[in-house]
Each structure stands twice: as structure tokens, then as C-alpha cells.
């Protein structure tokens, strides 16, 4: 459950930073209007990959959620008439990769540290 919340928070951060960078108004509604296709993409990825089994695993959970979020998010943006241009796709791919995989990498590092401390 915490990983799902972290994924959603990461997507909202991505949307908020993007909207702020482009100096767009309507902060709350605007962030949600940018984020919703990616939130749907993440939710569908969670269901399709059964991520709840191992939500912090980098592979396949993290990579699957990341790529599913971007792919489905961009498809939904296109279908609903929102902008889908190559620079945005690249920025979304890189930014969401950093956010969605980053906290999973940190969690893996913390787990390793704790395991080493217990074994030492």
C-alpha cells in the first residue's frame, strides 16, 4: 500500500514540477489534469503485473510500473486530445523513471544496509 501511495505521489510531483516549469495556473486542478492519465497508467500496471506481491522490487515491479505508466499515460493523453510530443515523452520517461525507480533503489539500499548490520 505504501508503494502504491509513493507511486501516486511521484506522479503528482512529476505533474506539479512540469506545470510549474511551464508557469501554468490552476495549481490543484491543473496538476490533476496533467497527472490523471499517468495515475491510470500506474494503476493498470499495478493490476496487470500484480505489483502488490513485491511492490518495492526494481524488476519486474518498478520497471513495469514505470514503462506502463508512461505508455498508458501517453496513450490516454493522445486519445483525450492532450499534447503528446517527442520532447514531452522523453522528459516523462526520464523523470518518471527517476521518481518511480529511485525510491525503490533507495529502499533496496536500506534493506541491504539493515541486512549487513544484522549479520555483522
XYZ file of C-alpha atoms in Angstrom, residues 24-92:
69
model
C 0.700 27.280 -15.820
C -2.083 28.304 -13.454
C -4.830 26.231 -11.848
C -2.461 24.541 -9.456
C -4.611 21.751 -7.997
C -6.907 21.134 -10.930
C -4.047 21.635 -13.364
C -1.785 19.138 -11.625
C -4.568 16.582 -11.572
C -5.422 17.178 -15.242
C -1.777 16.545 -16.140
C -1.365 13.591 -13.761
C -4.577 11.594 -14.267
C -3.504 9.694 -17.422
C -0.296 8.641 -15.693
C -2.128 7.725 -12.482
C -4.446 5.498 -14.522
C -1.414 4.012 -16.276
C 0.229 3.234 -12.951
C -2.959 1.681 -11.542
C -3.439 -0.523 -14.599
C 0.218 -1.546 -14.457
C -0.147 -2.475 -10.790
C -3.138 -4.664 -11.651
C -1.652 -6.259 -14.764
C 1.665 -7.057 -13.095
C 0.246 -7.855 -9.635
C 2.803 -5.480 -8.184
C 1.364 -5.863 -4.674
C 3.226 -9.194 -4.467
C 6.599 -7.423 -4.378
C 5.924 -3.691 -4.701
C 9.450 -2.493 -3.948
C 11.204 -4.846 -6.354
C 13.037 -2.976 -9.058
C 12.364 -5.789 -11.534
C 9.746 -6.510 -12.703
C 7.556 -4.309 -10.478
C 9.390 -0.989 -10.692
C 10.332 -1.195 -14.351
C 6.858 -2.467 -15.282
C 5.085 0.311 -13.404
C 7.425 2.918 -14.888
C 7.046 1.812 -18.501
C 3.319 1.086 -18.114
C 2.718 4.474 -16.529
C 4.418 6.315 -19.373
C 2.970 4.180 -22.187
C -0.627 4.144 -20.970
C -0.381 7.752 -19.808
C 0.740 8.933 -23.244
C -1.939 6.862 -24.984
C -4.630 8.365 -22.743
C -3.255 11.864 -23.338
C -3.401 11.286 -27.103
C -6.930 9.852 -27.007
C -8.190 12.779 -24.919
C -6.586 15.434 -27.119
C -3.777 16.398 -24.770
C -0.317 17.183 -26.066
C 1.948 14.243 -26.872
C 5.169 15.434 -28.474
C 8.526 13.660 -28.508
C 10.269 16.060 -26.081
C 7.471 15.567 -23.540
C 7.591 11.796 -23.955
C 11.353 11.842 -23.333
C 11.037 14.120 -20.286
C 8.217 11.971 -18.884
